[in-house]
PDB file of C-alpha atoms in Angstrom:
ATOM      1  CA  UNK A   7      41.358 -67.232  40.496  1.00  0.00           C
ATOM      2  CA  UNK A   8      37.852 -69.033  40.081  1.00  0.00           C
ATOM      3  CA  UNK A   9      36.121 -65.797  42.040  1.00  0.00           C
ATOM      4  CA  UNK A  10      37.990 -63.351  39.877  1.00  0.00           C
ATOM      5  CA  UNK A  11      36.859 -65.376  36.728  1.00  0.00           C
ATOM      6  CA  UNK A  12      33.321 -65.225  37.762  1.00  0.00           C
ATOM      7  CA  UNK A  13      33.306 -61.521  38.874  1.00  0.00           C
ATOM      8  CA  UNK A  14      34.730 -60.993  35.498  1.00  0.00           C
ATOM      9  CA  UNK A  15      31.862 -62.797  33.456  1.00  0.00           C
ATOM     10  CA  UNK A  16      29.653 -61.103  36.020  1.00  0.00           C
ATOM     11  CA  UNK A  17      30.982 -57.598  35.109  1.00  0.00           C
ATOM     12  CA  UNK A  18      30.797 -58.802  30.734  1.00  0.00           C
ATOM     13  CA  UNK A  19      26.830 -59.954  31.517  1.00  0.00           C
ATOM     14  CA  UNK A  20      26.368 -56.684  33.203  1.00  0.00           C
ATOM     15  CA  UNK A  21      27.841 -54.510  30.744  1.00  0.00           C
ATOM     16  CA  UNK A  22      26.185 -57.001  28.153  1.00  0.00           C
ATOM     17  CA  UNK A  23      22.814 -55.707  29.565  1.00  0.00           C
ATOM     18  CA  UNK A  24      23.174 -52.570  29.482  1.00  0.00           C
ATOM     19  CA  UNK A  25      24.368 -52.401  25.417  1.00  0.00           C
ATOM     20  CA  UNK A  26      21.212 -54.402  24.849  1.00  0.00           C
ATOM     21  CA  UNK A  27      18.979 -51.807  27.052  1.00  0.00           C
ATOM     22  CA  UNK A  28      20.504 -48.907  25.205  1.00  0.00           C
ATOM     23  CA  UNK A  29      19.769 -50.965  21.570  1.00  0.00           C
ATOM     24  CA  UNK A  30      15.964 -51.138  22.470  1.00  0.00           C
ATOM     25  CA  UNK A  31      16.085 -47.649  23.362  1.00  0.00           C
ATOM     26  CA  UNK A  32      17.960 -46.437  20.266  1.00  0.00           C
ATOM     27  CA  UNK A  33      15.178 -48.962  18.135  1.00  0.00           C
ATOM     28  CA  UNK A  34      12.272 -48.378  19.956  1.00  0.00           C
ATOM     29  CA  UNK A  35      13.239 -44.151  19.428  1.00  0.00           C
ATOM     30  CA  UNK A  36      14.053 -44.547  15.920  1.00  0.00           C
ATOM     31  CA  UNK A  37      10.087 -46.750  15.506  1.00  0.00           C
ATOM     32  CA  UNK A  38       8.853 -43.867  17.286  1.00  0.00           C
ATOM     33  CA  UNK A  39      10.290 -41.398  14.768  1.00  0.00           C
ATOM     34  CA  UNK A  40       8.840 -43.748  12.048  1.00  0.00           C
ATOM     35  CA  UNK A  41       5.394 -43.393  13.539  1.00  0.00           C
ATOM     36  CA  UNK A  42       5.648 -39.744  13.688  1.00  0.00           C
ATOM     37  CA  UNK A  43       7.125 -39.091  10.464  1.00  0.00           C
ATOM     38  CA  UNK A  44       4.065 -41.837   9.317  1.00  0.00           C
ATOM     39  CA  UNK A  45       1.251 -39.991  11.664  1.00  0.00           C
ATOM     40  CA  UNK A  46       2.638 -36.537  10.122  1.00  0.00           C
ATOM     41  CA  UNK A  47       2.124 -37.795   6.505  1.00  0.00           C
ATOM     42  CA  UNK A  48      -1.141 -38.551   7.125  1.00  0.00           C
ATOM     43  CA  UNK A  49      -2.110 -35.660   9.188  1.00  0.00           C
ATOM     44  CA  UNK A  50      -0.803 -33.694   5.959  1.00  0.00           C
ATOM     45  CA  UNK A  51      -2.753 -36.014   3.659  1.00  0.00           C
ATOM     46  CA  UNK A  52      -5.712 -35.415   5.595  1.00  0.00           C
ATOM     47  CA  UNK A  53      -4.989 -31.671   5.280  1.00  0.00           C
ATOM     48  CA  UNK A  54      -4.387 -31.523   1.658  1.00  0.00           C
ATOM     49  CA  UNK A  55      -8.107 -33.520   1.043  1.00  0.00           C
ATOM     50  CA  UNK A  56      -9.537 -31.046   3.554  1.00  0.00           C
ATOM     51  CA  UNK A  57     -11.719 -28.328   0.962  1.00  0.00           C
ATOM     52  CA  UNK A  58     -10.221 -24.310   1.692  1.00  0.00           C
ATOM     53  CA  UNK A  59     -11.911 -21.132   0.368  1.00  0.00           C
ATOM     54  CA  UNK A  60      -9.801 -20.067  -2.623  1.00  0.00           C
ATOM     55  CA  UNK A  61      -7.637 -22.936  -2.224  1.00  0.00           C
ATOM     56  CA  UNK A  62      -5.776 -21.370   0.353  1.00  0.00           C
ATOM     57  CA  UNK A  63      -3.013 -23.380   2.355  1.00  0.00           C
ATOM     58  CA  UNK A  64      -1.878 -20.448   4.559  1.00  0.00           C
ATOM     59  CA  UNK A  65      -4.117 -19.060   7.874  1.00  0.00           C
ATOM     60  CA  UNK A  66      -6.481 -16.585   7.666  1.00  0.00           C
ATOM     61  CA  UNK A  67      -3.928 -13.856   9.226  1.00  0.00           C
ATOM     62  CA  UNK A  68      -1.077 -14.641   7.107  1.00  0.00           C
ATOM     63  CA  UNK A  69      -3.744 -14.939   3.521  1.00  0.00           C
ATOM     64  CA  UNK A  70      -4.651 -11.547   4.200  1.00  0.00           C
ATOM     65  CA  UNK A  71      -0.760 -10.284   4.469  1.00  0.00           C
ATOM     66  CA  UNK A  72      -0.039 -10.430   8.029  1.00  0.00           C
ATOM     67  CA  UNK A  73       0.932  -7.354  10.290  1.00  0.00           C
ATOM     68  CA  UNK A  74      -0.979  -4.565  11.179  1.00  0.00           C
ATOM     69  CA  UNK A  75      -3.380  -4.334   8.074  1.00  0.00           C
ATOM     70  CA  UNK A  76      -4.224  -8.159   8.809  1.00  0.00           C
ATOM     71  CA  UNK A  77      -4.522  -7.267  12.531  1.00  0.00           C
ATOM     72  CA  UNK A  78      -6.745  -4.532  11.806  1.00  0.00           C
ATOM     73  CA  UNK A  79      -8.968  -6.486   9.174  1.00  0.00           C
ATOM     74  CA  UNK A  80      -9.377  -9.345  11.708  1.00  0.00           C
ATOM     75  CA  UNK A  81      -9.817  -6.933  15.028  1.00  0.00           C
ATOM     76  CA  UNK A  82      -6.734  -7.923  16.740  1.00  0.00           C
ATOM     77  CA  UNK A  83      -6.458  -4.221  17.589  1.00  0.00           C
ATOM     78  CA  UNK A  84      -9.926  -3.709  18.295  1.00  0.00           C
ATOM     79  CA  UNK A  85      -8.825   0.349  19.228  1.00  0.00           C
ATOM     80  CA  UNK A  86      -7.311   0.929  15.795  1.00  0.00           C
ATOM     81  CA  UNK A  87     -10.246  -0.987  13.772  1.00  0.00           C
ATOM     82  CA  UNK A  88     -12.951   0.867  15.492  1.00  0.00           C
ATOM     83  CA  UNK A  89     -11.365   4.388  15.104  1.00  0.00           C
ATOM     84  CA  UNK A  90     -11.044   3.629  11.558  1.00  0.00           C
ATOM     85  CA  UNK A  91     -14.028   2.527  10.966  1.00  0.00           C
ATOM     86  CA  UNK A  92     -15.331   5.766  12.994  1.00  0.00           C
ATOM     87  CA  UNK A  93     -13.506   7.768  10.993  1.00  0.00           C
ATOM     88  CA  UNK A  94     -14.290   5.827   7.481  1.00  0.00           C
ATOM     89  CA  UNK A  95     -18.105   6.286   9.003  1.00  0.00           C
ATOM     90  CA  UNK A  96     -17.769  10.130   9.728  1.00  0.00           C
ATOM     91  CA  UNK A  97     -16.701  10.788   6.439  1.00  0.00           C
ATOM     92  CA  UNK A  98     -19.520   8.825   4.724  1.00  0.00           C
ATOM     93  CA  UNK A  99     -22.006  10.604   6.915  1.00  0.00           C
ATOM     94  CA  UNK A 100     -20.667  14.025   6.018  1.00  0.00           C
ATOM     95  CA  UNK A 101     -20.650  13.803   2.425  1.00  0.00           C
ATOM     96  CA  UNK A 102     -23.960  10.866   1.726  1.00  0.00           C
ATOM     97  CA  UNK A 103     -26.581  11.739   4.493  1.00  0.00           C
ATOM     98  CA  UNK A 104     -25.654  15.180   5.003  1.00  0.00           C
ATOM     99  CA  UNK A 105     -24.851  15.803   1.685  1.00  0.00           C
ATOM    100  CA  UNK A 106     -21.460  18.000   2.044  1.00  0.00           C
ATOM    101  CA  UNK A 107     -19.409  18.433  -0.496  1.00  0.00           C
ATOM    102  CA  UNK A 108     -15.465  17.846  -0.243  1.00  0.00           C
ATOM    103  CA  UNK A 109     -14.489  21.492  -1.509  1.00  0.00           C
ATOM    104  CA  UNK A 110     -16.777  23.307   0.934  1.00  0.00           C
ATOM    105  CA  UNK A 111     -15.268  20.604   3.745  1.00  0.00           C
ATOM    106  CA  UNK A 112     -11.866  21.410   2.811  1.00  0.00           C
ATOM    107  CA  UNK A 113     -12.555  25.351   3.352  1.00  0.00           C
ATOM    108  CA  UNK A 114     -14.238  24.679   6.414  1.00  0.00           C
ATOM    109  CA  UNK A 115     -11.777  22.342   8.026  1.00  0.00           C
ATOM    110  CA  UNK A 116      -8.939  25.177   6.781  1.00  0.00           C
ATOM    111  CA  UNK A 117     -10.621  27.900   8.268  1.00  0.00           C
ATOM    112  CA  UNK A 118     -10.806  26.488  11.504  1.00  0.00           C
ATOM    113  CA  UNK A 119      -7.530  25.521  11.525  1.00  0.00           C
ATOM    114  CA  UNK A 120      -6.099  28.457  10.565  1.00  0.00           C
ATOM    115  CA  UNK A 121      -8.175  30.403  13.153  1.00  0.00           C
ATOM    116  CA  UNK A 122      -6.836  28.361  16.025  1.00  0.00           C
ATOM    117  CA  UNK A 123      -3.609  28.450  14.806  1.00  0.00           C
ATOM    118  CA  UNK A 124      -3.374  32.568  14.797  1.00  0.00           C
ATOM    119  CA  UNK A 125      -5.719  32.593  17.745  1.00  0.00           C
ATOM    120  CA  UNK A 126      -2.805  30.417  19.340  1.00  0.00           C
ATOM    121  CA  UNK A 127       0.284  32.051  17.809  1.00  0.00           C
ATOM    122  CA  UNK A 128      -1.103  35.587  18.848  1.00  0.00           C
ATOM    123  CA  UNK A 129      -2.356  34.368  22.568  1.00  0.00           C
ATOM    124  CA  UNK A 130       0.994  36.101  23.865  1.00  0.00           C
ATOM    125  CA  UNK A 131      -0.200  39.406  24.260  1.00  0.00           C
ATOM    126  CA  UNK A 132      -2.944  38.152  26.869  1.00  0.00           C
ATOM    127  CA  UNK A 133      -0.864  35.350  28.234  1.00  0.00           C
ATOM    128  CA  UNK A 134       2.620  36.273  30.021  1.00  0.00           C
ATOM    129  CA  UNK A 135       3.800  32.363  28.981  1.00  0.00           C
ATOM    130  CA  UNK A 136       4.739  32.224  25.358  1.00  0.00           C
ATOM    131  CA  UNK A 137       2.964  29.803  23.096  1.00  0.00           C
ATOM    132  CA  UNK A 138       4.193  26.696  21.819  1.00  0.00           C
ATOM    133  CA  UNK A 139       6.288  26.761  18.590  1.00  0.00           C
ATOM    134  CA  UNK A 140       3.577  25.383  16.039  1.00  0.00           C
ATOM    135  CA  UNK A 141       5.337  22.571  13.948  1.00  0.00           C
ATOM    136  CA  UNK A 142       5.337  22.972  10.119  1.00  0.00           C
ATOM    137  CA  UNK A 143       3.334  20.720   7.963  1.00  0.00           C
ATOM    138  CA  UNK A 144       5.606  18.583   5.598  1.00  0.00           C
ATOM    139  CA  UNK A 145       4.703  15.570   3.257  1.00  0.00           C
ATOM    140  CA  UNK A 146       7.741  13.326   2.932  1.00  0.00           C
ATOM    141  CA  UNK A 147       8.602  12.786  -0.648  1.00  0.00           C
ATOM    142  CA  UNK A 148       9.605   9.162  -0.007  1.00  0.00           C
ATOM    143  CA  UNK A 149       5.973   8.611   1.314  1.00  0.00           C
ATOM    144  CA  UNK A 150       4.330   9.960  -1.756  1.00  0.00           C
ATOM    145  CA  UNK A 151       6.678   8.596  -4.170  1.00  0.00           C
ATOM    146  CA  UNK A 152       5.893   5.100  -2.409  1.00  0.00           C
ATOM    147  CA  UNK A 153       2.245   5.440  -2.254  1.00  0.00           C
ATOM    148  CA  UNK A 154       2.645   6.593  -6.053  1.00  0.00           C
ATOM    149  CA  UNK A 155       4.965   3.751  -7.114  1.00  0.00           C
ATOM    150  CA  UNK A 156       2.206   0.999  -5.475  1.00  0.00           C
ATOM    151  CA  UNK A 157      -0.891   2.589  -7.343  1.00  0.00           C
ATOM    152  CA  UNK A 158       0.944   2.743 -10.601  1.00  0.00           C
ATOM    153  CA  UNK A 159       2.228  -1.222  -9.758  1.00  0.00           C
ATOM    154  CA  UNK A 160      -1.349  -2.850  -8.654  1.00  0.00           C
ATOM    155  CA  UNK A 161      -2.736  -0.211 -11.774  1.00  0.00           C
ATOM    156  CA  UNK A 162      -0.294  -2.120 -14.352  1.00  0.00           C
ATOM    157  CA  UNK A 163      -0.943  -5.350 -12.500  1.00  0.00           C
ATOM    158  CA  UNK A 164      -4.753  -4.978 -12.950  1.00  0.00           C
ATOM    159  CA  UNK A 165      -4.239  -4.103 -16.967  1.00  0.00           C
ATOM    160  CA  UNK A 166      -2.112  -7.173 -17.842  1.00  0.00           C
ATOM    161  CA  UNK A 167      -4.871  -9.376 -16.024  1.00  0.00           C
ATOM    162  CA  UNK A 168      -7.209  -7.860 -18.320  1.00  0.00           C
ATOM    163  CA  UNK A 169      -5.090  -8.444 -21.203  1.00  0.00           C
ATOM    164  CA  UNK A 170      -4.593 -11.738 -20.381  1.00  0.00           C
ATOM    165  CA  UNK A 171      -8.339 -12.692 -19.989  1.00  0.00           C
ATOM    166  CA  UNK A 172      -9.200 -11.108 -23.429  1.00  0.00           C
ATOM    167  CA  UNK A 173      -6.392 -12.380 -25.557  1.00  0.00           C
ATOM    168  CA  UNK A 174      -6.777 -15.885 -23.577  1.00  0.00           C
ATOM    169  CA  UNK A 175      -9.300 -18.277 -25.384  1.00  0.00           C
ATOM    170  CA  UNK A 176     -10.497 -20.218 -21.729  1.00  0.00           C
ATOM    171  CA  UNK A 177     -14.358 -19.067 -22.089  1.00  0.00           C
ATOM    172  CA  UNK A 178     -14.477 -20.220 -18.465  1.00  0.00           C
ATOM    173  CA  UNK A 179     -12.538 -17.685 -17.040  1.00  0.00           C
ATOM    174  CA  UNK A 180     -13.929 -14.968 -19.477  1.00  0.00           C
ATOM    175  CA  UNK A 181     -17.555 -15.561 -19.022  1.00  0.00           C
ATOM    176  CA  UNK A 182     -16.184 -15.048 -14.894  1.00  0.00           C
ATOM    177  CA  UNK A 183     -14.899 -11.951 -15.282  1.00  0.00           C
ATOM    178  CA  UNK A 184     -17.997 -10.712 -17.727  1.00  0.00           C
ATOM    179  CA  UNK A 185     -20.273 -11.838 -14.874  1.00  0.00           C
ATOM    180  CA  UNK A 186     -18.292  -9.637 -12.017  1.00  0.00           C
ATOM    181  CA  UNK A 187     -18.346  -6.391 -14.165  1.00  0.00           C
ATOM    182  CA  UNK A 188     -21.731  -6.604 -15.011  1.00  0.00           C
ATOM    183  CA  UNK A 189     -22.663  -7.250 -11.115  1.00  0.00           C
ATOM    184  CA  UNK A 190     -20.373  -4.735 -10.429  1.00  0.00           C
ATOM    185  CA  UNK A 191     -22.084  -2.680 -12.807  1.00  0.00           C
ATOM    186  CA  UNK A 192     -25.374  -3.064 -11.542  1.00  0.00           C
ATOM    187  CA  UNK A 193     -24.614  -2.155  -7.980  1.00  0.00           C
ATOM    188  CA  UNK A 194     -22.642   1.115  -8.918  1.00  0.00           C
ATOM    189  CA  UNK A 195     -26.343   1.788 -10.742  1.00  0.00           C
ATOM    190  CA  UNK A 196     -27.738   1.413  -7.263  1.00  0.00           C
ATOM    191  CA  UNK A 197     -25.339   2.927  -5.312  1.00  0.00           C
ATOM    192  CA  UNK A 198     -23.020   5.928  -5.823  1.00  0.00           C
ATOM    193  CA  UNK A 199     -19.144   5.329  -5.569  1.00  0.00           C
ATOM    194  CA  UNK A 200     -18.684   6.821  -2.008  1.00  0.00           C
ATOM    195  CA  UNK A 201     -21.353   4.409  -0.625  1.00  0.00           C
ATOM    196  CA  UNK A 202     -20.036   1.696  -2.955  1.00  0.00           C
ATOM    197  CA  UNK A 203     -16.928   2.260  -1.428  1.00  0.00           C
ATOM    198  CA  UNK A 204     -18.106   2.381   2.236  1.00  0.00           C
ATOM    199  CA  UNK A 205     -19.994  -0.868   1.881  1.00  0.00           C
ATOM    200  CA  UNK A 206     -16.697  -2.648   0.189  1.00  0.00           C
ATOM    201  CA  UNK A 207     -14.863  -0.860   3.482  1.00  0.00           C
ATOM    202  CA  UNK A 208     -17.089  -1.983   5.832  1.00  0.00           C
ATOM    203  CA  UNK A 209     -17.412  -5.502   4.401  1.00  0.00           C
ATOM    204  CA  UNK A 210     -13.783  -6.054   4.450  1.00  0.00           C
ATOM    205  CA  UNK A 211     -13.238  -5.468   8.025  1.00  0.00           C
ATOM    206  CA  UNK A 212     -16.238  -7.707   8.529  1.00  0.00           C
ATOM    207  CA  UNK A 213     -16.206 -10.782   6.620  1.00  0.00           C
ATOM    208  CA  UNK A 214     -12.640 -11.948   7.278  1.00  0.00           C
ATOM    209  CA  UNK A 215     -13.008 -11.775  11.303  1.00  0.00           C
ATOM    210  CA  UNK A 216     -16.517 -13.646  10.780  1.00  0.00           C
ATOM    211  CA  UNK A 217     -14.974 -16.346   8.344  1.00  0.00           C
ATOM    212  CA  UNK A 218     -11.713 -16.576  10.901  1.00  0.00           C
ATOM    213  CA  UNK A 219     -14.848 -17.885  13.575  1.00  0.00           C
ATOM    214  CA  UNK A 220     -16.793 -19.793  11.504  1.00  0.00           C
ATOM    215  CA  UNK A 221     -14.328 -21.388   9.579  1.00  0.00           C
ATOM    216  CA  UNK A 222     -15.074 -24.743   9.422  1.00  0.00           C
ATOM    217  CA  UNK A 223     -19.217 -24.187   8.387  1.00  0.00           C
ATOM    218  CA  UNK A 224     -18.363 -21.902   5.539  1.00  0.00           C
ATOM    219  CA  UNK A 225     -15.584 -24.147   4.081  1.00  0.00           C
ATOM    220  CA  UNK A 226     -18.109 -26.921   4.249  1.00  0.00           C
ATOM    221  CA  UNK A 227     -21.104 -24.810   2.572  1.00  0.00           C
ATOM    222  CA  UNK A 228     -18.974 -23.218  -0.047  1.00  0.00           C
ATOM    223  CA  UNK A 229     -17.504 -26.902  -1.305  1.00  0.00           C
ATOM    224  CA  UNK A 230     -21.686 -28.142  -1.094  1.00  0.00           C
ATOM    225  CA  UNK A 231     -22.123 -24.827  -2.963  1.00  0.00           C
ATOM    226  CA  UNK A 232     -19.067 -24.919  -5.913  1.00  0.00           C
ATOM    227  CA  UNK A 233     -19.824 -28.693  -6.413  1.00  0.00           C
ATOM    228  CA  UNK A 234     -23.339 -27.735  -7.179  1.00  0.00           C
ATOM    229  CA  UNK A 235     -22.309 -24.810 -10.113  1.00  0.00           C
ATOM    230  CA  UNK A 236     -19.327 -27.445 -11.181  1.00  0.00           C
ATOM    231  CA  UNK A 237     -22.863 -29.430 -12.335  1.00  0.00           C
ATOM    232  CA  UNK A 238     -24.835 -27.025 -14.130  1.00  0.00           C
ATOM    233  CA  UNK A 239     -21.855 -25.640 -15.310  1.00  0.00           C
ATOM    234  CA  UNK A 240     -21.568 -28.681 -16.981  1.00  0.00           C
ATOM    235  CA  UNK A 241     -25.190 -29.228 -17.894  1.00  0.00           C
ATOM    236  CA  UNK A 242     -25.078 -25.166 -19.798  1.00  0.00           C
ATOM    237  CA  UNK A 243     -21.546 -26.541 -21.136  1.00  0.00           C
ATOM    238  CA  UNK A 244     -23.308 -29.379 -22.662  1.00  0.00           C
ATOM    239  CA  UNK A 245     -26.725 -28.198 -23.718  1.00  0.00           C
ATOM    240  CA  UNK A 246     -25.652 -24.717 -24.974  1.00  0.00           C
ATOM    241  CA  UNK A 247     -21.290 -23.900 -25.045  1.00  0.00           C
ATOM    242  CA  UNK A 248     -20.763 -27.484 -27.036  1.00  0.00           C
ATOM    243  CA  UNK A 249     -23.311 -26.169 -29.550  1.00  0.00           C
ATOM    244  CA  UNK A 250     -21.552 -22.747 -30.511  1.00  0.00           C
ATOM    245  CA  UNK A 251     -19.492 -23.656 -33.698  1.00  0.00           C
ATOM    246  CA  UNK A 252     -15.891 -22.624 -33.860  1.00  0.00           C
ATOM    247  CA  UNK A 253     -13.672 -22.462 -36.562  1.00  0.00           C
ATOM    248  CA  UNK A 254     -10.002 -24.078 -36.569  1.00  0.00           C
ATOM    249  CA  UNK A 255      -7.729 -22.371 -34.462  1.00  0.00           C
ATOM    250  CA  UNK A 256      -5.008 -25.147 -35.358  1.00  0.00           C
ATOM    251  CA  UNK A 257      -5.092 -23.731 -38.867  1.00  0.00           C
ATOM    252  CA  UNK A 258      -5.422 -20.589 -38.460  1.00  0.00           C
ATOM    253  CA  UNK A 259      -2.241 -21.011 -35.815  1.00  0.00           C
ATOM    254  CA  UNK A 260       0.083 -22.398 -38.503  1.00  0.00           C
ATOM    255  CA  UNK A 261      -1.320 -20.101 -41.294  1.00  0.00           C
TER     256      UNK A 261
END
């Protein structure tokens, strides 16, 4: 009876053991959770100091929409960029350094392809094979009705911003836009629109794939660099914005 006592408190003390092993687990995994959830908060604290272009939280793939136009912009499909920007290039040659103009272009390119395409269609009488059936030409209504819909959206879009900024009274944001129109203006009285538009083109798929590299340097320059107008901002603010007398908007507001 003794021996079957002691196996029996030998049997408790073992299963006693292994409740306390599992415990320390179950504490020591729930402590490690703690530290992660604790390391993650910080990582994300660190994040949230760390200065972005823009203020953007979101990669440089998914800021610019994701997809194929973000692959493109950031040469992810280096095929598809380059033949666009072939294209984009063959077109600004053609109508800037060789100075053709789009009506004679259109002619041109129509004439050629309707000489192939009766040249083809008619090959028959020389050829014993019959040609290939030559597939008609449609534009899908849906397409243009889409491409329509978006211009008219981003259009409307682009007029209430405008509205906004001149019936707003923050000077900051007006004297902003003032300054990017008249730079804007100044470099459509350099360039013409189709070159205008080629540089804008070519900068776009140039600037986002250099920025994804060098990420860390510009973030670092650009914070050195808006720190540095935030203070003579505030110097012009002082010296010349505080000076302009205003009248009472309060009053005028309840009048």
């Amino acid at each position: 009876m003794a021996d079957h006592a002691g196996d029996g408190d030998d049997h408790k003390s073992a299963a006693e053991s292994i409740i306390d092993k599992i415990t320390e687990k179950f504490h020591g995994s729930s402590s490690e959770s703690e530290d992660e959830k604790d390391l993650k908060s910080a990582a994300s604290a660190v994040k949230a100091k760390i200065y972005r272009l823009f203020g953007r939280e979101k990669p440089v793939h998914k800021a610019l929409g994701g997809g194929k136009p973000a692959d493109i912009f950031l040469w992810r499909d280096k095929k598809i960029t380059a033949g666009v920007l072939g294209f984009v290039t063959a077109i600004w040659v053609l109508f800037e350094l060789l100075e053709y103009h789009l009506l004679t272009l259109v002619c041109h390119v129509l004439i050629l392809v309707l000489a192939l395409i009766f040249l083809w269609s008619n090959a028959s009488i020389y050829i014993k094979k019959s040609p290939p059936k030559i597939p008609e030409v449609v534009i899908p209504e849906d397409v243009f009705l889409g491409v329509a819909s978006a211009l008219r959206i981003e259009l409307n879009r682009a007029f209430a911003i405008l509205h906004d900024i001149a019936s707003d009274r923050d000077l900051k944001k007006f004297l902003g836009v003032i300054a990017g129109l008249w730079i804007l203006s100044t470099l459509g009285s350099c360039f013409n629109f189709l070159t205008l538009f080629y540089i804008c083109f070519v900068l776009l798929h140039t600037i986002p794939v250099l920025y994804e590299k060098y990420e860390r340097q510009v973030d670092a320059f650009c914070e050195k660099a808006e720190i540095e107008i935030k203070k003579q901002f505030a110097v012009f603010d002082a010296k010349v914005l505080s000076k302009i007398p205003r009248g009472p908007l309060k009053d005028k507001k309840l009048a």
